[in-house]
CSV table of N, CA, C and O in Angstrom, one decimal:
chain,number,residue,atom,x,y,z
A,455,MET,N,-15.8,-15.7,13.6
A,455,MET,CA,-14.9,-15.6,12.5
A,455,MET,C,-13.9,-14.4,12.9
A,455,MET,O,-14.3,-13.4,13.3
A,456,THR,N,-12.6,-14.7,12.7
A,456,THR,CA,-11.6,-13.7,12.9
A,456,THR,C,-11.3,-12.9,11.7
A,456,THR,O,-11.5,-13.4,10.6
A,457,ALA,N,-10.9,-11.6,11.9
A,457,ALA,CA,-10.6,-10.8,10.8
A,457,ALA,C,-9.3,-11.2,10.1
A,457,ALA,O,-8.4,-11.7,10.8
A,458,PRO,N,-9.2,-11.1,8.8
A,458,PRO,CA,-7.9,-11.5,8.1
A,458,PRO,C,-6.8,-10.6,8.5
A,458,PRO,O,-7.0,-9.4,8.7
A,459,LEU,N,-5.6,-11.2,8.6
A,459,LEU,CA,-4.4,-10.4,8.9
A,459,LEU,C,-3.9,-9.7,7.7
A,459,LEU,O,-3.9,-10.3,6.6
A,460,PRO,N,-3.5,-8.4,7.8
A,460,PRO,CA,-2.9,-7.8,6.6
A,460,PRO,C,-1.6,-8.5,6.2
A,460,PRO,O,-0.9,-9.1,7.1
A,461,ARG,N,-1.2,-8.4,5.0
A,461,ARG,CA,0.0,-9.0,4.5
A,461,ARG,C,1.0,-7.9,4.1
A,461,ARG,O,0.6,-6.7,3.9
A,462,ALA,N,2.2,-8.3,4.0
A,462,ALA,CA,3.3,-7.3,3.6
A,462,ALA,C,2.9,-6.6,2.3
A,462,ALA,O,2.4,-7.2,1.4
A,463,GLY,N,3.1,-5.3,2.3
A,463,GLY,CA,2.8,-4.4,1.2
A,463,GLY,C,1.4,-3.9,1.2
A,463,GLY,O,1.1,-3.0,0.4
A,464,GLU,N,0.5,-4.4,2.0
A,464,GLU,CA,-0.9,-3.9,2.0
A,464,GLU,C,-1.0,-2.6,2.7
A,464,GLU,O,-0.2,-2.3,3.6
A,465,LEU,N,-2.0,-1.8,2.2
A,465,LEU,CA,-2.2,-0.5,2.8
A,465,LEU,C,-3.5,-0.6,3.6
A,465,LEU,O,-4.5,-1.1,3.2
A,466,VAL,N,-3.4,-0.1,4.9
A,466,VAL,CA,-4.6,-0.1,5.7
A,466,VAL,C,-4.8,1.2,6.3
A,466,VAL,O,-3.9,2.0,6.6
A,467,LEU,N,-6.1,1.5,6.6
A,467,LEU,CA,-6.5,2.8,7.3
A,467,LEU,C,-6.6,2.3,8.7
A,467,LEU,O,-7.5,1.5,9.0
A,468,VAL,N,-5.9,2.9,9.6
A,468,VAL,CA,-5.9,2.6,11.0
A,468,VAL,C,-6.7,3.7,11.7
A,468,VAL,O,-6.3,4.9,11.7
A,469,THR,N,-7.9,3.3,12.3
A,469,THR,CA,-8.8,4.2,12.9
A,469,THR,C,-8.9,3.9,14.4
A,469,THR,O,-8.4,2.9,14.9
A,470,ARG,N,-9.8,4.6,15.1
A,470,ARG,CA,-10.0,4.4,16.5
A,470,ARG,C,-10.7,3.0,16.7
A,470,ARG,O,-10.6,2.4,17.8
A,471,ALA,N,-11.3,2.4,15.6
A,471,ALA,CA,-11.9,1.1,15.7
A,471,ALA,C,-10.8,0.0,15.9
A,471,ALA,O,-11.0,-1.0,16.5
A,472,ALA,N,-9.6,0.3,15.5
A,472,ALA,CA,-8.4,-0.6,15.6
A,472,ALA,C,-7.7,-0.4,17.0
A,472,ALA,O,-7.2,-1.4,17.6
A,473,SER,N,-7.7,0.8,17.5
A,473,SER,CA,-7.1,1.1,18.8
A,473,SER,C,-7.5,2.5,19.2
A,473,SER,O,-7.5,3.4,18.3
A,474,VAL,N,-7.7,2.7,20.4
A,474,VAL,CA,-8.1,4.1,20.9
A,474,VAL,C,-7.1,5.1,20.7
A,474,VAL,O,-7.4,6.3,20.7
A,475,GLN,N,-5.8,4.7,20.5
A,475,GLN,CA,-4.8,5.7,20.3
A,475,GLN,C,-4.9,6.4,18.9
A,475,GLN,O,-4.3,7.5,18.7
A,476,PHE,N,-5.7,5.9,18.0
A,476,PHE,CA,-5.8,6.5,16.7
A,476,PHE,C,-7.0,7.3,16.5
A,476,PHE,O,-7.9,7.0,15.7
A,477,VAL,N,-7.2,8.3,17.4
A,477,VAL,CA,-8.3,9.2,17.3
A,477,VAL,C,-8.2,9.9,15.9
A,477,VAL,O,-9.3,10.0,15.2
A,478,THR,N,-7.1,10.3,15.5
A,478,THR,CA,-6.8,10.8,14.1
A,478,THR,C,-6.4,9.6,13.3
A,478,THR,O,-5.3,9.0,13.6
A,479,PRO,N,-7.1,9.2,12.3
A,479,PRO,CA,-6.8,8.0,11.5
A,479,PRO,C,-5.4,8.2,10.7
A,479,PRO,O,-5.1,9.3,10.4
A,480,ILE,N,-4.7,7.1,10.5
A,480,ILE,CA,-3.5,7.2,9.7
A,480,ILE,C,-3.5,6.1,8.6
A,480,ILE,O,-4.2,5.1,8.8
A,481,MET,N,-2.8,6.4,7.5
A,481,MET,CA,-2.6,5.4,6.5
A,481,MET,C,-1.3,4.7,6.9
A,481,MET,O,-0.4,5.3,7.3
A,482,PHE,N,-1.3,3.3,6.7
A,482,PHE,CA,-0.2,2.5,7.2
A,482,PHE,C,0.1,1.4,6.2
A,482,PHE,O,-0.8,0.7,5.8
A,483,ARG,N,1.3,1.4,5.7
A,483,ARG,CA,1.8,0.3,4.8
A,483,ARG,C,2.5,-0.8,5.6
A,483,ARG,O,3.4,-0.5,6.3
A,484,VAL,N,1.9,-2.0,5.5
A,484,VAL,CA,2.4,-3.1,6.4
A,484,VAL,C,3.7,-3.6,5.8
A,484,VAL,O,3.8,-3.9,4.6
A,485,ILE,N,4.7,-3.8,6.7
A,485,ILE,CA,5.9,-4.5,6.4
A,485,ILE,C,5.7,-6.0,6.7
A,485,ILE,O,6.0,-6.9,6.0
A,486,ARG,N,5.2,-6.2,8.0
A,486,ARG,CA,5.0,-7.6,8.5
A,486,ARG,C,4.1,-7.5,9.7
A,486,ARG,O,4.0,-6.5,10.4
A,487,VAL,N,3.5,-8.7,10.0
A,487,VAL,CA,2.8,-8.9,11.2
A,487,VAL,C,3.8,-9.5,12.2
A,487,VAL,O,4.3,-10.6,11.9
A,488,LEU,N,4.1,-8.8,13.3
A,488,LEU,CA,5.0,-9.3,14.2
A,488,LEU,C,4.5,-10.5,15.0
A,488,LEU,O,3.3,-10.5,15.3
A,489,ASP,N,5.3,-11.5,15.3
A,489,ASP,CA,4.8,-12.7,16.0
A,489,ASP,C,5.0,-12.5,17.6
A,489,ASP,O,5.2,-13.5,18.2
A,490,TRP,N,4.8,-11.3,18.1
A,490,TRP,CA,4.9,-11.1,19.5
A,490,TRP,C,3.7,-11.6,20.2
A,490,TRP,O,2.6,-11.6,19.7
A,491,VAL,N,3.8,-12.1,21.4
A,491,VAL,CA,2.7,-12.5,22.2
A,491,VAL,C,1.8,-11.3,22.6
A,491,VAL,O,2.4,-10.3,23.1
A,492,THR,N,0.5,-11.4,22.4
A,492,THR,CA,-0.4,-10.3,22.7
A,492,THR,C,-1.6,-10.9,23.3
A,492,THR,O,-1.8,-12.1,23.5
A,493,TYR,N,-2.5,-9.9,23.7
A,493,TYR,CA,-3.9,-10.3,24.1
A,493,TYR,C,-4.6,-10.9,23.0
A,493,TYR,O,-4.4,-10.6,21.8
A,494,ASP,N,-5.6,-11.7,23.2
A,494,ASP,CA,-6.4,-12.3,22.2
A,494,ASP,C,-7.2,-11.2,21.4
A,494,ASP,O,-7.8,-10.3,22.0
A,495,GLY,N,-7.1,-11.3,20.1
A,495,GLY,CA,-7.7,-10.3,19.2
A,495,GLY,C,-6.9,-9.1,18.9
A,495,GLY,O,-7.4,-8.1,18.3
A,496,TRP,N,-5.6,-9.1,19.3
A,496,TRP,CA,-4.7,-7.9,19.1
A,496,TRP,C,-3.5,-8.5,18.4
A,496,TRP,O,-3.1,-9.6,18.5
A,497,ILE,N,-2.9,-7.6,17.6
A,497,ILE,CA,-1.6,-7.9,16.9
A,497,ILE,C,-0.7,-6.7,16.9
A,497,ILE,O,-1.1,-5.6,17.1
A,498,TRP,N,0.6,-7.0,16.6
A,498,TRP,CA,1.6,-5.9,16.4
A,498,TRP,C,1.9,-5.9,14.9
A,498,TRP,O,2.1,-6.9,14.3
A,499,LEU,N,1.8,-4.7,14.3
A,499,LEU,CA,2.2,-4.5,12.9
A,499,LEU,C,3.4,-3.7,12.8
A,499,LEU,O,3.5,-2.7,13.6
A,500,ASP,N,4.3,-4.0,11.9
A,500,ASP,CA,5.5,-3.2,11.7
A,500,ASP,C,5.3,-2.6,10.3
A,500,ASP,O,4.9,-3.4,9.3
A,501,GLY,N,5.5,-1.3,10.1
A,501,GLY,CA,5.3,-0.7,8.8
A,501,GLY,C,5.6,0.7,8.8
A,501,GLY,O,6.4,1.3,9.7
A,502,TYR,N,5.1,1.4,7.8
A,502,TYR,CA,5.3,2.9,7.6
A,502,TYR,C,4.0,3.6,7.6
A,502,TYR,O,3.1,3.3,7.0
A,503,GLN,N,4.0,4.7,8.4
A,503,GLN,CA,2.9,5.7,8.4
A,503,GLN,C,3.1,6.5,7.1
A,503,GLN,O,4.2,7.0,6.8
A,504,LEU,N,2.0,6.7,6.4
A,504,LEU,CA,2.1,7.5,5.1
A,504,LEU,C,1.4,8.8,5.3
A,504,LEU,O,0.5,9.0,6.0
A,505,ASP,N,1.9,9.8,4.5
A,505,ASP,CA,1.2,11.1,4.5
A,505,ASP,C,0.2,11.1,3.4
A,505,ASP,O,-0.1,10.0,2.7
A,506,LYS,N,-0.5,12.2,3.1
A,506,LYS,CA,-1.6,12.3,2.1
A,506,LYS,C,-1.1,12.0,0.7
A,506,LYS,O,-1.9,11.6,-0.1
A,507,LYS,N,0.2,12.2,0.4
A,507,LYS,CA,0.7,11.9,-0.9
A,507,LYS,C,1.2,10.5,-1.1
A,507,LYS,O,1.5,10.1,-2.2
A,508,GLY,N,1.2,9.7,0.0
A,508,GLY,CA,1.6,8.3,-0.1
A,508,GLY,C,3.0,8.1,0.2
A,508,GLY,O,3.6,7.0,0.1
A,509,ASP,N,3.7,9.2,0.7
A,509,ASP,CA,5.1,9.1,1.1
A,509,ASP,C,5.2,8.6,2.5
A,509,ASP,O,4.5,9.0,3.4
A,510,ALA,N,6.2,7.7,2.8
A,510,ALA,CA,6.5,7.3,4.2
A,510,ALA,C,7.0,8.4,5.0
A,510,ALA,O,7.9,9.1,4.6
A,511,ILE,N,6.4,8.7,6.2
A,511,ILE,CA,6.9,9.8,7.0
A,511,ILE,C,7.5,9.2,8.3
A,511,ILE,O,8.2,9.9,9.0
A,512,ALA,N,7.1,8.0,8.7
A,512,ALA,CA,7.7,7.4,9.9
A,512,ALA,C,7.5,5.9,9.9
A,512,ALA,O,6.5,5.4,9.4
A,513,ARG,N,8.6,5.2,10.4
A,513,ARG,CA,8.5,3.8,10.5
A,513,ARG,C,7.9,3.5,11.9
A,513,ARG,O,8.4,4.1,12.9
A,514,ARG,N,6.9,2.6,12.1
A,514,ARG,CA,6.3,2.4,13.3
A,514,ARG,C,6.0,1.0,13.5
A,514,ARG,O,5.8,0.2,12.6
A,515,SER,N,5.8,0.6,14.8
A,515,SER,CA,5.2,-0.7,15.2
A,515,SER,C,4.0,-0.3,16.0
A,515,SER,O,4.1,0.5,16.9
A,516,ILE,N,2.8,-0.8,15.5
A,516,ILE,CA,1.6,-0.4,16.2
A,516,ILE,C,0.9,-1.6,16.7
A,516,ILE,O,0.9,-2.7,16.1
A,517,PHE,N,0.1,-1.4,17.8
A,517,PHE,CA,-0.6,-2.5,18.5
A,517,PHE,C,-2.1,-2.2,18.2
A,517,PHE,O,-2.7,-1.2,18.6
A,518,VAL,N,-2.7,-3.1,17.4
A,518,VAL,CA,-4.1,-2.9,16.9
A,518,VAL,C,-4.9,-4.2,16.9
A,518,VAL,O,-4.4,-5.3,17.1
A,519,GLN,N,-6.2,-4.0,16.8
A,519,GLN,CA,-7.1,-5.1,16.6
A,519,GLN,C,-7.4,-5.2,15.1
A,519,GLN,O,-7.8,-4.3,14.4
A,520,PRO,N,-7.1,-6.4,14.5
A,520,PRO,CA,-7.3,-6.5,13.0
A,520,PRO,C,-8.7,-6.2,12.6
A,520,PRO,O,-8.9,-5.8,11.5
A,521,ALA,N,-9.7,-6.5,13.4
A,521,ALA,CA,-11.1,-6.3,13.1
A,521,ALA,C,-11.4,-4.8,12.8
A,521,ALA,O,-12.3,-4.5,12.1
A,522,GLY,N,-10.6,-3.9,13.4
A,522,GLY,CA,-10.8,-2.5,13.2
A,522,GLY,C,-10.0,-1.9,12.1
A,522,GLY,O,-10.2,-0.7,11.8
A,523,LEU,N,-9.2,-2.7,11.4
A,523,LEU,CA,-8.4,-2.1,10.3
A,523,LEU,C,-9.3,-2.1,9.1
A,523,LEU,O,-10.1,-3.0,8.8
A,524,ARG,N,-9.1,-1.0,8.3
A,524,ARG,CA,-9.9,-0.9,7.0
A,524,ARG,C,-8.9,-1.1,5.9
A,524,ARG,O,-8.1,-0.2,5.6
A,525,MET,N,-8.9,-2.2,5.2
A,525,MET,CA,-8.1,-2.5,4.0
A,525,MET,C,-8.4,-1.5,2.9
A,525,MET,O,-9.6,-1.3,2.6
A,526,GLN,N,-7.4,-1.0,2.3
A,526,GLN,CA,-7.6,-0.1,1.1
A,526,GLN,C,-7.5,-0.8,-0.2
A,526,GLN,O,-6.6,-1.7,-0.3
A,527,GLN,N,-8.3,-0.5,-1.1
A,527,GLN,CA,-8.3,-1.1,-2.4
A,527,GLN,C,-7.0,-0.9,-3.2
A,527,GLN,O,-6.4,-1.8,-3.7
A,528,ARG,N,-6.6,0.4,-3.3
A,528,ARG,CA,-5.4,0.7,-4.0
A,528,ARG,C,-4.5,1.5,-3.1
A,528,ARG,O,-5.0,2.4,-2.4
A,529,SER,N,-3.3,1.3,-3.2
A,529,SER,CA,-2.3,2.0,-2.4
A,529,SER,C,-1.9,3.2,-3.3
A,529,SER,O,-1.7,3.1,-4.5
A,530,PRO,N,-1.6,4.4,-2.6
A,530,PRO,CA,-1.1,5.5,-3.4
A,530,PRO,C,0.3,5.1,-4.0
A,530,PRO,O,1.1,4.5,-3.3
A,531,ALA,N,0.5,5.5,-5.2
A,531,ALA,CA,1.8,5.2,-5.8
A,531,ALA,C,2.8,6.1,-5.2
A,531,ALA,O,2.6,7.3,-4.9
A,532,PRO,N,4.0,5.6,-4.9
A,532,PRO,CA,5.1,6.5,-4.3
A,532,PRO,C,5.4,7.5,-5.4
A,532,PRO,O,5.4,7.3,-6.6
A,533,ARG,N,5.7,8.7,-4.8
A,533,ARG,CA,6.1,9.8,-5.8
A,533,ARG,C,7.4,9.6,-6.4
A,533,ARG,O,8.3,9.0,-5.7
A,534,ARG,N,7.6,10.0,-7.6
A,534,ARG,CA,8.9,9.9,-8.3
A,534,ARG,C,9.5,11.3,-8.3
A,534,ARG,O,8.8,12.3,-8.3
A,535,PRO,N,10.8,11.4,-8.3
A,535,PRO,CA,11.4,12.7,-8.4
A,535,PRO,C,11.0,13.4,-9.7
A,535,PRO,O,10.7,12.7,-10.7
A,536,THR,N,10.9,14.7,-9.6
A,536,THR,CA,10.5,15.4,-10.8
A,536,THR,C,11.5,15.3,-11.9
A,536,THR,O,11.2,15.4,-13.1
A,537,THR,N,12.8,15.3,-11.5
A,537,THR,CA,13.9,15.1,-12.5
A,537,THR,C,14.8,14.0,-12.1
A,537,THR,O,15.1,13.8,-10.9
A,538,LEU,N,15.1,13.2,-13.0
A,538,LEU,CA,16.0,12.0,-12.7
A,538,LEU,C,17.4,12.4,-13.1
A,538,LEU,O,17.6,13.1,-14.1
A,539,PRO,N,18.4,12.0,-12.3
A,539,PRO,CA,19.8,12.3,-12.7
A,539,PRO,C,20.2,11.6,-14.0
A,539,PRO,O,19.7,10.5,-14.3
A,540,ALA,N,21.0,12.3,-14.8
A,540,ALA,CA,21.5,11.7,-16.0
A,540,ALA,C,22.4,10.5,-15.7
A,540,ALA,O,23.3,10.6,-14.9
A,541,VAL,N,22.2,9.4,-16.3
A,541,VAL,CA,23.0,8.2,-16.1
A,541,VAL,C,23.6,7.9,-17.4
A,541,VAL,O,23.0,7.7,-18.4
A,542,ARG,N,24.9,7.8,-17.5
A,542,ARG,CA,25.7,7.5,-18.7
A,542,ARG,C,26.1,6.1,-18.6
A,542,ARG,O,26.8,5.7,-17.7
A,543,GLN,N,25.7,5.3,-19.5
A,543,GLN,CA,26.1,3.9,-19.5
A,543,GLN,C,27.1,3.7,-20.6
A,543,GLN,O,26.9,4.0,-21.8
A,544,ASN,N,28.3,3.2,-20.2
A,544,ASN,CA,29.3,2.9,-21.2
A,544,ASN,C,29.2,1.5,-21.8
A,544,ASN,O,29.7,0.6,-21.3
A,545,ARG,N,28.4,1.5,-22.8
A,545,ARG,CA,28.2,0.2,-23.5
A,545,ARG,C,28.8,0.3,-24.9
A,545,ARG,O,28.8,1.2,-25.6
A,546,GLY,N,29.5,-0.8,-25.2
A,546,GLY,CA,30.2,-0.9,-26.5
A,546,GLY,C,29.3,-0.9,-27.7
A,546,GLY,O,28.1,-0.6,-27.5
A,547,PRO,N,29.8,-1.2,-28.8
A,547,PRO,CA,29.0,-1.1,-30.0
A,547,PRO,C,27.8,-2.1,-29.9
A,547,PRO,O,28.0,-3.2,-29.3
A,548,THR,N,26.7,-1.8,-30.5
A,548,THR,CA,25.5,-2.6,-30.5
A,548,THR,C,25.0,-3.0,-29.1
A,548,THR,O,24.5,-4.1,-29.0
A,549,GLY,N,25.3,-2.2,-28.1
A,549,GLY,CA,24.7,-2.4,-26.8
A,549,GLY,C,25.4,-3.5,-26.0
A,549,GLY,O,24.9,-4.0,-25.0
A,550,LEU,N,26.6,-4.0,-26.4
A,550,LEU,CA,27.3,-5.0,-25.7
A,550,LEU,C,27.9,-4.4,-24.4
A,550,LEU,O,28.3,-3.3,-24.4
A,551,SER,N,28.0,-5.2,-23.4
A,551,SER,CA,28.7,-4.8,-22.2
A,551,SER,C,30.1,-4.6,-22.4
A,551,SER,O,30.8,-5.3,-23.2
A,552,PRO,N,30.7,-3.6,-21.8
A,552,PRO,CA,32.2,-3.3,-22.0
A,552,PRO,C,33.0,-4.5,-21.4
A,552,PRO,O,32.5,-5.2,-20.5
A,553,ALA,N,34.2,-4.7,-21.9
A,553,ALA,CA,35.0,-5.7,-21.4
A,553,ALA,C,35.4,-5.5,-20.0
A,553,ALA,O,35.4,-4.3,-19.5
A,554,ALA,N,35.8,-6.5,-19.3
A,554,ALA,CA,36.2,-6.3,-17.9
A,554,ALA,C,37.4,-5.4,-17.8
A,554,ALA,O,38.3,-5.5,-18.7
A,555,PRO,N,37.5,-4.6,-16.8
A,555,PRO,CA,38.6,-3.6,-16.7
A,555,PRO,C,39.9,-4.4,-16.6
A,555,PRO,O,40.0,-5.4,-15.9
A,556,GLN,N,41.0,-3.9,-17.2
A,556,GLN,CA,42.3,-4.5,-17.1
A,556,GLN,C,42.9,-4.1,-15.8
A,556,GLN,O,42.8,-2.9,-15.4
A,557,ARG,N,43.6,-5.0,-15.1
A,557,ARG,CA,44.3,-4.7,-13.9
A,557,ARG,C,45.6,-4.0,-14.2
A,557,ARG,O,46.3,-4.3,-15.2
A,558,GLN,N,45.9,-3.0,-13.5
A,558,GLN,CA,47.1,-2.2,-13.6
A,558,GLN,C,48.2,-2.9,-12.8
A,558,GLN,O,47.9,-3.4,-11.7
A,559,PRO,N,49.4,-3.0,-13.3
A,559,PRO,CA,50.5,-3.6,-12.5
A,559,PRO,C,50.7,-2.8,-11.3
A,559,PRO,O,50.6,-1.6,-11.3
A,560,ALA,N,51.0,-3.5,-10.2
A,560,ALA,CA,51.3,-2.9,-8.9
A,560,ALA,C,52.6,-2.1,-9.0
A,560,ALA,O,53.6,-2.6,-9.5
A,561,GLN,N,52.6,-0.9,-8.5
A,561,GLN,CA,53.8,-0.1,-8.5
A,561,GLN,C,54.6,-0.4,-7.3
A,561,GLN,O,54.0,-0.6,-6.2
A,562,ALA,N,55.9,-0.3,-7.4
A,562,ALA,CA,56.7,-0.5,-6.2
A,562,ALA,C,56.5,0.7,-5.2
A,562,ALA,O,56.3,1.8,-5.6
A,563,ARG,N,56.4,0.3,-4.0
A,563,ARG,CA,56.1,1.3,-2.9
A,563,ARG,C,57.4,1.7,-2.2
A,563,ARG,O,58.2,0.8,-1.9
A,564,ARG,N,57.5,2.9,-1.9
A,564,ARG,CA,58.6,3.3,-1.1
A,564,ARG,C,58.2,3.3,0.4
A,564,ARG,O,57.1,3.7,0.7
A,565,THR,N,59.1,2.8,1.1
A,565,THR,CA,58.9,2.8,2.6
A,565,THR,C,59.9,3.7,3.2
A,565,THR,O,61.0,4.0,2.7
A,566,ALA,N,59.6,4.3,4.4
A,566,ALA,CA,60.4,5.2,5.1
A,566,ALA,C,61.8,4.6,5.3
A,566,ALA,O,61.9,3.5,5.8
A,567,GLY,N,62.8,5.4,4.9
A,567,GLY,CA,64.2,5.0,5.2
A,567,GLY,C,64.8,3.9,4.3
A,567,GLY,O,65.8,3.4,4.5
A,568,HIS,N,64.0,3.6,3.2
A,568,HIS,CA,64.5,2.6,2.3
A,568,HIS,C,64.6,3.1,0.8
A,568,HIS,O,64.3,2.4,-0.1
A,569,GLY,N,64.9,4.3,0.7
A,569,GLY,CA,65.1,4.7,-0.7
A,569,GLY,C,64.7,6.0,-1.1
A,569,GLY,O,64.5,6.5,-2.0
């Protein structure tokens, strides 16, 4: 039986069991499984390495064995900014969208030597 492939958006813990290069495990959010030709039992994953807070710190393509990946139950929620910028929406009475902006008539342009 082969290990299931991760899907886009899934979070996996990549350890040495997936590849010897991951002596220090990393959290990895999968963008896609690349369809590159590889050795039997190996795949290329495209995605983001995450820090302890769940923020992406590097986009990477990694060469791993799916059998060594540890799927995570819940992915850490991305952090939100502590303050959001104020957004002013110009909506007419009772929340209606404003009318389309009126076009201004084109003004005559002066060109060099003509006026």
